[in-house]
Short mmCIF file of C-alpha atoms in Angstrom, two decimals:
data_model
loop_
_atom_site.label_atom_id
_atom_site.label_comp_id
_atom_site.label_asym_id
_atom_site.label_seq_id
_atom_site.Cartn_x
_atom_site.Cartn_y
_atom_site.Cartn_z
CA UNK A 1 16.27 15.67 -6.62
CA UNK A 2 15.45 13.92 -3.34
CA UNK A 3 11.88 13.11 -2.30
CA UNK A 4 12.13 15.65 0.50
CA UNK A 5 13.08 18.48 -1.89
CA UNK A 6 10.44 17.38 -4.37
CA UNK A 7 7.78 17.48 -1.64
CA UNK A 8 8.90 20.94 -0.55
CA UNK A 9 8.73 22.11 -4.16
CA UNK A 10 5.24 20.61 -4.51
CA UNK A 11 4.17 22.23 -1.23
CA UNK A 12 5.32 25.61 -2.53
CA UNK A 13 3.50 25.22 -5.84
CA UNK A 14 0.28 24.06 -4.19
CA UNK A 15 0.29 26.81 -1.55
CA UNK A 16 1.06 29.50 -4.11
CA UNK A 17 -1.55 28.30 -6.60
CA UNK A 18 -4.19 27.92 -3.89
CA UNK A 19 -3.44 31.36 -2.47
CA UNK A 20 -3.58 33.18 -5.80
CA UNK A 21 -6.70 31.32 -6.85
CA UNK A 22 -8.45 32.09 -3.57
CA UNK A 23 -7.27 35.72 -3.76
CA UNK A 24 -8.65 36.11 -7.25
CA UNK A 25 -12.01 34.69 -6.28
CA UNK A 26 -12.25 36.70 -3.06
CA UNK A 27 -11.20 39.99 -4.70
CA UNK A 28 -12.41 40.09 -8.28
CA UNK A 29 -15.89 38.61 -7.97
CA UNK A 30 -17.18 40.92 -5.17
CA UNK A 31 -15.33 43.88 -6.71
CA UNK A 32 -16.91 43.41 -10.13
CA UNK A 33 -20.33 42.87 -8.59
CA UNK A 34 -20.01 46.04 -6.51
CA UNK A 35 -18.89 48.11 -9.51
CA UNK A 36 -21.71 46.65 -11.61
CA UNK A 37 -24.27 47.80 -9.03
CA UNK A 38 -22.76 51.27 -8.93
CA UNK A 39 -22.68 51.48 -12.74
CA UNK A 40 -26.30 50.37 -12.87
CA UNK A 41 -27.29 53.16 -10.47
CA UNK A 42 -25.35 55.73 -12.48
CA UNK A 43 -26.96 54.54 -15.71
CA UNK A 44 -30.41 54.82 -14.12
CA UNK A 45 -29.56 58.32 -12.89
CA UNK A 46 -28.36 59.43 -16.32
CA UNK A 47 -31.45 57.95 -17.97
CA UNK A 48 -33.62 60.52 -16.22
CA UNK A 49 -32.18 63.12 -18.63
CA UNK A 50 -33.69 61.94 -21.94
CA UNK A 51 -32.95 63.24 -25.41
CA UNK A 52 -36.57 64.39 -25.78
CA UNK A 53 -36.00 66.74 -22.85
CA UNK A 54 -33.17 68.44 -24.77
CA UNK A 55 -34.23 71.41 -26.97
CA UNK A 56 -31.81 73.14 -29.34
CA UNK A 57 -32.58 76.87 -29.51
CA UNK A 58 -31.43 79.38 -32.18
CA UNK A 59 -27.80 80.40 -31.83
CA UNK A 60 -26.69 76.96 -30.70
CA UNK A 61 -28.21 77.32 -27.26
CA UNK A 62 -29.89 74.18 -25.96
CA UNK A 63 -32.40 73.84 -23.22
CA UNK A 64 -32.83 70.74 -21.10
CA UNK A 65 -35.47 69.93 -18.57
CA UNK A 66 -33.92 68.34 -15.46
CA UNK A 67 -36.02 66.73 -12.77
CA UNK A 68 -36.23 68.78 -9.61
CA UNK A 69 -34.72 66.04 -7.46
CA UNK A 70 -31.55 66.11 -9.58
CA UNK A 71 -31.18 69.86 -9.54
CA UNK A 72 -31.51 70.07 -5.81
CA UNK A 73 -29.25 67.03 -5.26
CA UNK A 74 -27.34 67.70 -2.06
CA UNK A 75 -26.31 64.18 -1.03
CA UNK A 76 -22.59 63.73 -0.46
CA UNK A 77 -22.40 60.51 -2.47
CA UNK A 78 -24.05 61.33 -5.85
CA UNK A 79 -23.14 64.18 -8.23
CA UNK A 80 -24.33 65.51 -11.60
CA UNK A 81 -22.86 67.98 -14.11
CA UNK A 82 -23.96 69.21 -17.60
CA UNK A 83 -21.31 70.43 -20.02
CA UNK A 84 -21.97 72.43 -23.19
CA UNK A 85 -20.64 71.38 -26.54
CA UNK A 86 -17.89 73.99 -26.32
CA UNK A 87 -16.78 72.60 -22.92
CA UNK A 88 -18.39 75.12 -20.57
CA UNK A 89 -20.13 73.80 -17.47
CA UNK A 90 -23.72 74.96 -17.79
CA UNK A 91 -25.30 73.18 -14.85
CA UNK A 92 -24.33 71.18 -11.79
CA UNK A 93 -26.06 69.69 -8.81
CA UNK A 94 -26.21 71.73 -5.60
CA UNK A 95 -23.51 69.62 -3.92
CA UNK A 96 -21.11 70.86 -6.67
CA UNK A 97 -21.93 74.57 -6.36
CA UNK A 98 -18.32 75.55 -5.60
CA UNK A 99 -16.70 72.99 -7.88
CA UNK A 100 -15.41 74.33 -11.19
CA UNK A 101 -13.65 71.28 -12.68
CA UNK A 102 -15.11 68.32 -14.55
CA UNK A 103 -16.09 65.30 -12.57
CA UNK A 104 -13.92 63.34 -15.01
CA UNK A 105 -10.85 65.40 -15.92
CA UNK A 106 -10.58 63.55 -19.23
CA UNK A 107 -13.51 65.67 -20.39
CA UNK A 108 -16.47 64.91 -22.67
CA UNK A 109 -16.57 61.80 -24.86
CA UNK A 110 -18.65 60.97 -27.91
CA UNK A 111 -19.77 57.67 -26.39
CA UNK A 112 -20.93 56.74 -22.88
CA UNK A 113 -17.97 55.67 -20.74
CA UNK A 114 -17.33 54.79 -17.09
CA UNK A 115 -14.18 55.84 -15.29
CA UNK A 116 -12.73 56.04 -11.81
CA UNK A 117 -11.39 59.44 -10.85
CA UNK A 118 -9.62 60.52 -7.71
CA UNK A 119 -10.17 64.09 -6.46
CA UNK A 120 -7.79 64.57 -3.56
CA UNK A 121 -8.65 61.80 -1.13
CA UNK A 122 -12.02 61.15 -2.72
CA UNK A 123 -12.56 58.38 -5.29
CA UNK A 124 -15.48 58.76 -7.71
CA UNK A 125 -17.07 56.43 -10.25
CA UNK A 126 -18.02 58.71 -13.18
CA UNK A 127 -20.33 58.08 -16.15
CA UNK A 128 -19.78 60.49 -19.06
CA UNK A 129 -22.31 60.41 -21.86
CA UNK A 130 -23.29 62.78 -24.74
CA UNK A 131 -26.61 64.60 -24.97
CA UNK A 132 -28.09 64.35 -28.45
CA UNK A 133 -30.96 66.06 -30.26
CA UNK A 134 -32.50 66.02 -33.70
CA UNK A 135 -34.86 63.63 -35.35
CA UNK A 136 -32.29 60.84 -35.51
CA UNK A 137 -30.52 61.86 -32.31
CA UNK A 138 -27.28 62.19 -34.21
CA UNK A 139 -26.38 65.74 -33.15
CA UNK A 140 -24.43 66.20 -29.91
CA UNK A 141 -25.47 69.36 -28.09
CA UNK A 142 -23.76 68.70 -24.74
CA UNK A 143 -22.50 66.15 -22.27
CA UNK A 144 -23.73 64.74 -19.00
CA UNK A 145 -21.50 63.51 -16.17
CA UNK A 146 -22.94 61.68 -13.17
CA UNK A 147 -20.76 60.30 -10.38
CA UNK A 148 -21.03 58.17 -7.27
CA UNK A 149 -18.72 58.32 -4.29
CA UNK A 150 -16.75 55.04 -3.90
CA UNK A 151 -16.23 55.15 -0.15
CA UNK A 152 -17.88 51.71 0.24
CA UNK A 153 -15.74 50.40 -2.58
CA UNK A 154 -12.57 51.69 -0.93
CA UNK A 155 -13.59 50.18 2.40
CA UNK A 156 -14.14 46.88 0.61
CA UNK A 157 -10.70 47.10 -0.98
CA UNK A 158 -9.06 47.74 2.38
CA UNK A 159 -10.94 44.83 3.95
CA UNK A 160 -10.02 42.47 1.12
CA UNK A 161 -6.40 43.58 1.20
CA UNK A 162 -6.26 42.94 4.94
CA UNK A 163 -7.85 39.50 4.47
CA UNK A 164 -5.45 38.62 1.68
CA UNK A 165 -2.52 39.79 3.77
CA UNK A 166 -3.66 37.56 6.63
CA UNK A 167 -4.18 34.68 4.20
CA UNK A 168 -0.74 35.19 2.73
CA UNK A 169 0.75 35.17 6.21
CA UNK A 170 -1.12 31.98 7.09
CA UNK A 171 -0.02 30.29 3.85
CA UNK A 172 3.58 31.38 4.42
CA UNK A 173 3.48 30.12 8.02
CA UNK A 174 2.03 26.80 6.84
CA UNK A 175 4.75 26.48 4.23
CA UNK A 176 7.46 27.28 6.78
CA UNK A 177 5.90 24.72 9.15
CA UNK A 178 5.85 22.12 6.37
CA UNK A 179 9.50 22.87 5.57
CA UNK A 180 10.35 22.47 9.25
CA UNK A 181 8.41 19.23 9.76
CA UNK A 182 9.38 17.46 6.54
CA UNK A 183 12.94 16.54 7.65
CA UNK A 184 11.62 14.94 10.86
CA UNK A 185 9.02 13.01 8.87
CA UNK A 186 11.72 11.63 6.59
CA UNK A 187 14.21 10.82 9.35
CA UNK A 188 13.00 7.18 9.67
CA UNK A 189 13.59 6.78 5.94
CA UNK A 190 17.11 8.12 6.37
CA UNK A 191 17.61 5.65 9.23
CA UNK A 192 16.41 2.79 7.02
CA UNK A 193 18.80 3.84 4.25
CA UNK A 194 21.67 4.16 6.77
CA UNK A 195 21.02 0.68 8.20
CA UNK A 196 20.77 -0.78 4.69
CA UNK A 197 24.14 0.76 3.73
CA UNK A 198 25.73 -0.50 6.95
CA UNK A 199 24.41 -4.00 6.30
CA UNK A 200 25.80 -3.88 2.77
CA UNK A 201 29.21 -2.76 3.96
CA UNK A 202 29.54 -5.03 7.00
CA UNK A 203 27.36 -8.01 5.92
CA UNK A 204 25.68 -7.75 9.32
CA UNK A 205 22.04 -8.79 9.12
CA UNK A 206 21.62 -8.48 12.89
CA UNK A 207 21.23 -4.70 12.68
CA UNK A 208 17.74 -3.23 12.93
CA UNK A 209 16.08 0.12 12.26
CA UNK A 210 15.43 1.98 15.55
CA UNK A 211 11.81 1.69 16.67
CA UNK A 212 10.38 5.20 16.98
CA UNK A 213 6.99 4.01 18.16
CA UNK A 214 5.24 5.65 15.21
CA UNK A 215 2.00 4.11 13.98
CA UNK A 216 1.83 5.82 10.58
CA UNK A 217 2.94 4.53 7.18
CA UNK A 218 6.60 5.27 7.88
CA UNK A 219 6.37 3.37 11.16
CA UNK A 220 4.80 0.44 9.29
CA UNK A 221 7.61 0.62 6.74
CA UNK A 222 10.28 0.53 9.47
CA UNK A 223 8.55 -2.42 11.13
CA UNK A 224 8.22 -4.26 7.81
CA UNK A 225 11.88 -3.55 7.06
CA UNK A 226 12.92 -4.99 10.42
CA UNK A 227 10.77 -8.06 9.81
CA UNK A 228 12.39 -8.48 6.40
CA UNK A 229 15.84 -8.21 7.96
CA UNK A 230 14.88 -10.76 10.60
CA UNK A 231 13.65 -13.18 7.95
CA UNK A 232 16.77 -12.62 5.83
CA UNK A 233 18.94 -13.23 8.88
CA UNK A 234 17.14 -16.50 9.60
CA UNK A 235 17.44 -17.58 5.96
CA UNK A 236 21.12 -16.64 5.87
CA UNK A 237 21.78 -18.55 9.08
CA UNK A 238 19.77 -21.49 7.73
CA UNK A 239 21.83 -21.41 4.56
CA UNK A 240 25.06 -21.39 6.54
CA UNK A 241 23.79 -24.20 8.75
CA UNK A 242 22.64 -26.10 5.66
CA UNK A 243 26.07 -25.85 4.06
CA UNK A 244 27.77 -26.95 7.27
CA UNK A 245 25.33 -29.80 7.86
CA UNK A 246 25.48 -31.04 4.27
CA UNK A 247 29.26 -30.95 4.36
CA UNK A 248 29.29 -32.84 7.65
CA UNK A 249 26.68 -35.35 6.52
CA UNK A 250 28.53 -36.13 3.31
CA UNK A 251 31.94 -36.19 4.97
CA UNK A 252 31.00 -39.06 7.29
CA UNK A 253 29.89 -41.60 4.65
CA UNK A 254 32.66 -40.52 2.29
CA UNK A 255 35.23 -41.11 5.05
CA UNK A 256 33.76 -44.56 5.68
CA UNK A 257 33.80 -45.41 1.97
CA UNK A 258 37.36 -44.22 1.50
CA UNK A 259 38.55 -46.02 4.62
CA UNK A 260 37.05 -49.33 3.56
CA UNK A 261 38.38 -48.97 0.02
CA UNK A 262 41.87 -48.29 1.37
CA UNK A 263 41.54 -51.31 3.63
CA UNK A 264 40.59 -53.58 0.74
CA UNK A 265 43.48 -52.22 -1.32
CA UNK A 266 45.96 -53.03 1.44
CA UNK A 267 44.43 -56.46 1.94
CA UNK A 268 44.47 -57.08 -1.79
CA UNK A 269 41.09 -58.76 -1.73
CA UNK A 270 37.40 -57.93 -1.45
CA UNK A 271 36.10 -57.76 2.10
CA UNK A 272 32.35 -58.53 2.32
CA UNK A 273 31.99 -56.51 5.53
CA UNK A 274 33.66 -53.48 3.90
CA UNK A 275 31.47 -53.81 0.84
CA UNK A 276 28.39 -53.86 3.09
CA UNK A 277 29.53 -50.69 4.83
CA UNK A 278 30.22 -49.02 1.49
CA UNK A 279 26.78 -50.03 0.25
CA UNK A 280 25.08 -48.67 3.39
CA UNK A 281 26.96 -45.38 3.25
CA UNK A 282 26.27 -45.01 -0.47
CA UNK A 283 22.58 -45.60 0.18
CA UNK A 284 22.68 -43.04 2.95
CA UNK A 285 24.29 -40.46 0.64
CA UNK A 286 21.71 -41.24 -2.05
CA UNK A 287 18.87 -40.68 0.41
CA UNK A 288 20.43 -37.43 1.60
CA UNK A 289 20.97 -36.12 -1.94
CA UNK A 290 17.44 -37.21 -2.91
CA UNK A 291 15.91 -35.38 0.07
CA UNK A 292 17.95 -32.26 -0.66
CA UNK A 293 16.89 -32.35 -4.30
CA UNK A 294 13.24 -32.74 -3.32
CA UNK A 295 13.37 -29.75 -0.95
CA UNK A 296 15.26 -27.66 -3.50
CA UNK A 297 12.64 -28.36 -6.16
CA UNK A 298 9.89 -27.65 -3.65
CA UNK A 299 11.44 -24.28 -2.72
CA UNK A 300 11.80 -23.29 -6.37
CA UNK A 301 8.23 -24.30 -7.26
CA UNK A 302 9.41 -26.98 -9.65
CA UNK A 303 7.95 -29.99 -7.82
CA UNK A 304 4.47 -30.80 -9.23
CA UNK A 305 1.71 -32.44 -7.22
CA UNK A 306 -0.66 -34.76 -9.07
CA UNK A 307 -3.86 -33.89 -7.23
CA UNK A 308 -6.80 -36.27 -7.35
CA UNK A 309 -9.58 -37.49 -5.03
CA UNK A 310 -8.14 -39.87 -2.44
CA UNK A 311 -9.77 -42.22 0.04
CA UNK A 312 -7.59 -41.27 2.95
CA UNK A 313 -8.62 -44.25 5.07
CA UNK A 314 -7.49 -46.68 2.32
CA UNK A 315 -4.19 -44.83 1.99
CA UNK A 316 -3.58 -44.92 5.73
CA UNK A 317 -4.33 -48.68 5.86
CA UNK A 318 -1.85 -49.21 3.02
CA UNK A 319 0.82 -47.39 5.00
CA UNK A 320 -0.10 -49.41 8.09
CA UNK A 321 0.31 -52.73 6.30
CA UNK A 322 3.70 -51.68 4.98
CA UNK A 323 5.22 -50.41 8.23
CA UNK A 324 3.78 -53.25 10.31
CA UNK A 325 5.85 -55.74 8.32
CA UNK A 326 9.01 -53.66 8.76
CA UNK A 327 8.49 -53.09 12.47
CA UNK A 328 9.50 -56.11 14.54
CA UNK A 329 10.11 -54.71 18.01
CA UNK A 330 7.51 -51.88 18.09
CA UNK A 331 3.78 -52.55 17.91
CA UNK A 332 2.00 -50.44 15.27
CA UNK A 333 -1.80 -50.30 15.68
CA UNK A 334 -4.70 -48.46 14.09
CA UNK A 335 -7.20 -47.16 16.64
CA UNK A 336 -9.98 -45.15 15.00
CA UNK A 337 -10.60 -44.81 11.26
CA UNK A 338 -13.29 -42.73 9.52
CA UNK A 339 -13.99 -42.69 5.82
CA UNK A 340 -12.57 -39.43 4.53
CA UNK A 341 -11.98 -38.14 1.02
CA UNK A 342 -9.43 -35.44 0.29
CA UNK A 343 -7.94 -33.89 -2.81
CA UNK A 344 -4.23 -34.70 -2.85
CA UNK A 345 -1.22 -36.42 -4.34
CA UNK A 346 -1.31 -40.06 -3.15
CA UNK A 347 2.45 -40.58 -3.49
CA UNK A 348 3.33 -37.48 -1.47
CA UNK A 349 0.74 -38.22 1.21
CA UNK A 350 2.02 -41.79 1.47
CA UNK A 351 5.54 -40.38 1.82
CA UNK A 352 4.28 -38.06 4.55
CA UNK A 353 2.70 -40.83 6.62
CA UNK A 354 5.63 -43.24 6.15
CA UNK A 355 8.12 -40.56 7.23
CA UNK A 356 6.17 -39.80 10.40
CA UNK A 357 5.52 -43.47 11.27
CA UNK A 358 9.17 -44.45 10.64
CA UNK A 359 10.26 -41.50 12.75
CA UNK A 360 7.95 -42.64 15.57
CA UNK A 361 9.20 -46.24 15.36
CA UNK A 362 12.82 -45.10 15.30
CA UNK A 363 12.54 -43.27 18.63
CA UNK A 364 10.28 -45.76 20.40
CA UNK A 365 12.04 -48.34 22.58
CA UNK A 366 11.49 -52.08 22.04
CA UNK A 367 8.07 -53.15 23.24
CA UNK A 368 6.63 -49.68 22.71
CA UNK A 369 3.62 -48.76 20.62
CA UNK A 370 2.79 -46.45 17.70
CA UNK A 371 -0.90 -45.61 17.23
CA UNK A 372 -2.54 -44.33 14.05
CA UNK A 373 -5.98 -42.70 13.89
CA UNK A 374 -8.10 -40.86 11.32
CA UNK A 375 -11.09 -38.72 12.21
CA UNK A 376 -13.26 -36.30 10.31
CA UNK A 377 -14.98 -32.98 10.97
CA UNK A 378 -17.12 -30.95 8.61
CA UNK A 379 -14.13 -29.29 6.94
CA UNK A 380 -11.02 -31.17 8.04
CA UNK A 381 -9.54 -34.65 8.11
CA UNK A 382 -7.39 -35.19 11.21
CA UNK A 383 -4.60 -37.78 11.18
CA UNK A 384 -2.87 -38.46 14.51
CA UNK A 385 0.33 -40.47 14.94
CA UNK A 386 1.25 -41.12 18.59
CA UNK A 387 4.20 -43.04 20.00
CA UNK A 388 5.37 -44.07 23.46
CA UNK A 389 8.97 -43.17 22.74
CA UNK A 390 11.62 -41.04 24.35
CA UNK A 391 9.81 -37.74 23.57
CA UNK A 392 11.18 -34.37 22.53
CA UNK A 393 12.43 -31.73 25.01
CA UNK A 394 10.22 -28.65 25.12
CA UNK A 395 13.10 -26.39 24.07
CA UNK A 396 13.53 -28.36 20.83
CA UNK A 397 9.87 -28.45 19.75
CA UNK A 398 9.91 -25.09 17.87
CA UNK A 399 12.86 -26.25 15.74
CA UNK A 400 12.11 -29.85 14.83
CA UNK A 401 10.79 -28.90 11.36
CA UNK A 402 13.99 -27.03 10.50
CA UNK A 403 16.30 -28.73 8.05
CA UNK A 404 19.09 -30.85 9.55
CA UNK A 405 17.86 -30.12 13.07
CA UNK A 406 18.24 -33.08 15.43
CA UNK A 407 17.26 -33.37 19.06
CA UNK A 408 19.99 -35.96 19.68
CA UNK A 409 22.47 -35.52 16.87
CA UNK A 410 24.75 -38.45 17.66
CA UNK A 411 21.90 -40.93 18.15
CA UNK A 412 19.98 -39.71 15.07
CA UNK A 413 23.02 -40.07 12.85
CA UNK A 414 23.72 -43.56 14.12
CA UNK A 415 20.15 -44.48 13.20
CA UNK A 416 20.59 -43.17 9.68
CA UNK A 417 18.64 -39.94 10.04
CA UNK A 418 19.62 -36.82 8.12
CA UNK A 419 17.35 -34.25 9.79
CA UNK A 420 15.30 -33.66 6.62
CA UNK A 421 12.33 -36.00 7.14
CA UNK A 422 10.22 -33.62 9.20
CA UNK A 423 11.05 -30.69 6.88
CA UNK A 424 9.74 -32.74 3.96
CA UNK A 425 6.66 -33.75 5.96
CA UNK A 426 5.84 -30.15 6.76
CA UNK A 427 6.23 -29.12 3.13
CA UNK A 428 3.88 -31.89 1.94
CA UNK A 429 1.21 -30.89 4.49
CA UNK A 430 1.38 -27.18 3.61
CA UNK A 431 1.39 -27.97 -0.13
CA UNK A 432 -1.96 -29.70 0.41
CA UNK A 433 -3.38 -26.67 2.24
CA UNK A 434 -3.13 -28.34 5.66
CA UNK A 435 -1.33 -27.86 8.96
CA UNK A 436 0.85 -30.06 11.14
CA UNK A 437 1.21 -29.87 14.92
CA UNK A 438 3.42 -31.66 17.43
CA UNK A 439 3.15 -32.19 21.17
CA UNK A 440 5.59 -34.14 23.26
CA UNK A 441 6.68 -34.96 26.78
CA UNK A 442 10.13 -36.26 27.55
CA UNK A 443 10.08 -39.94 28.46
CA UNK A 444 6.39 -40.38 27.62
CA UNK A 445 6.12 -39.99 23.87
CA UNK A 446 5.29 -37.68 20.99
CA UNK A 447 2.10 -36.94 19.03
CA UNK A 448 2.00 -35.56 15.49
CA UNK A 449 -1.40 -34.24 14.33
CA UNK A 450 -2.13 -33.40 10.69
CA UNK A 451 -5.17 -31.48 9.44
CA UNK A 452 -6.06 -31.72 5.73
CA UNK A 453 -9.04 -30.08 3.95
CA UNK A 454 -11.90 -32.49 3.36
CA UNK A 455 -13.23 -32.90 -0.18
CA UNK A 456 -16.80 -31.61 -0.09
CA UNK A 457 -19.75 -32.96 -2.07
CA UNK A 458 -19.87 -29.87 -4.29
CA UNK A 459 -16.16 -30.02 -5.08
CA UNK A 460 -15.56 -31.44 -8.61
CA UNK A 461 -13.83 -34.80 -8.65
CA UNK A 462 -11.11 -34.04 -11.15
CA UNK A 463 -7.53 -35.08 -11.50
CA UNK A 464 -5.36 -31.96 -11.45
CA UNK A 465 -1.70 -31.16 -11.35
CA UNK A 466 -0.51 -28.72 -8.71
CA UNK A 467 2.68 -26.74 -9.00
CA UNK A 468 3.64 -25.49 -5.56
CA UNK A 469 4.95 -21.96 -5.56
CA UNK A 470 7.49 -20.44 -3.20
CA UNK A 471 4.86 -19.19 -0.79
CA UNK A 472 3.48 -22.67 -0.26
CA UNK A 473 0.30 -22.23 -2.31
CA UNK A 474 -0.70 -24.46 -5.20
CA UNK A 475 -1.76 -23.62 -8.74
CA UNK A 476 -3.91 -26.32 -10.32
CA UNK A 477 -4.10 -27.57 -13.90
CA UNK A 478 -6.89 -29.97 -14.92
CA UNK A 479 -5.75 -33.28 -16.39
CA UNK A 480 -8.90 -35.42 -16.47
CA UNK A 481 -12.06 -36.41 -14.68
CA UNK A 482 -12.07 -39.38 -12.34
CA UNK A 483 -14.97 -41.73 -11.84
CA UNK A 484 -17.01 -41.35 -8.71
CA UNK A 485 -16.35 -44.03 -6.11
CA UNK A 486 -19.27 -46.33 -5.44
#
C-alpha cells in the first residue's frame, strides 16, 4: 500500500473515531443527566404518597391520603394515577380526568420501575411503583404511576441530532478535502521518484527535480535531493576527469620509458642519457602513485594523523632552511615569526608547507621572491606564503584545489607537476581543523594563507592519533603524554 493510500486510510480512521467519540460524549452525557433529573423529580413526587398513608379496610378496600396539591394537579407536564390491586384505576390527577388508560401500558409492577411511553405524539417518563401496607410493608394493595412530560428531552434530542448531523457533514467535508489535497501534496515526491528512475535509466545526473517554490518539508526534501544530485554529478565528473588525467599522466612517462628502452635495444648498449630519462620518469610515476595513494587513503579515512603539540615557528624555520638550500634562483625569506603552539602531525604539516613553498618557487621567475610569515591571534595561527610569480587567473582560482587541475597544463607538466599538490595541502589543513585561502593577481604573484587552531593553555598536552573520516573531521586516540616545553 502506498503512503498516500495509507494516509487516506489513517485520515478515515481518525475522523470516524473522533466523530463517534465526540458524538457519544455530546449525546449520552447530557441525555443521562437530563433523565436523572427527571427521575429524581418523579421519585420525589411519588414519595409524597407514603405507605403509612395507605389504610386497608375490610373487604379489601384500601384508603390512601393524597396531598391536596397532587389531587388538584392540573399542570400539563406532570401526571399521577393510582391503580387498585385488581387493575382498576381508582384515582387520577385532574389533568387526567378524561384519560382511561394507564400512564404506562405495561401495567403495574411489583417493583419500582422507570419507563418511557409514547401516547400519540406525546412522550412521557413514567415511574410505576407498588403501594404496600401491613406491619412489614410486604402486602401490595395498589400501584402508583407518576409521569413527566418529556418535551424538553425531545427538544434536546432534536438539537443534538441536528448538531451531530452538522458535525458529520463537517467531518465528511474535511475527509473529502483531505482526499482531494493529498495527491497534490505528494506530487513533489512523485516527481522525485520519476527523476530518480530517469537518472537510473539514462545515467544522466544533470537532471533535477522541478522547483515548486514550496518552503515546507517536501520542498526541503526536493531541494536536498537536487543538492545531492549536484554533488553526485560533480563527484562523477571528478571521477571521470581523474581516470582521464591518471591515464594521461601515466601514459607520458611510460611512453618515454618505452621509447628509451627501445632505443637502447637498437643501439645494443646502455645510453646514460636514456637511463637518466628513465630514472626521472620512474620517479615521476612513483610520486604520482604515492600522491594518489595518499589521497585515496585520506578519502577512505584510513590515513592516521599522529597529533601532538608542535612549536609551529620551529617547524616553519625547519622548512625554510630546507627549501632555501634547494632554491638557487628564487630568494626565500622569512618576514615575521611569532611563537605559536598547535596540536598537529609534524610530518603532515611539514609536507603542507613544503608543497606550498615548492609550488611558489616553481612559478616564480628567476630573481623573484617567496616570503614566509607566521602570526598569532587569540584562537588561530596564521601562516602566509607569498610569491612574486606569474599569478593565477581569476577564473582558475575556484578550481586550483581540485585534483589534477592545472592553470597552465603544458608548463606544469614540463616542470614535473601532477596537479595533486594543492589537493593534498587542502586535505592536510582541513584534517587539522583549519582553513586555507588563496588570492592572486596575474603577473604580480599569489598568496596562500592558512589558519590553524592555536593550542590553548587549558588544552592537555597529549600525543594522540587522529583518524580522519570521510567528512574531514578527526577522531582522536590518546597515545601518551608529552613533556611541557620550557
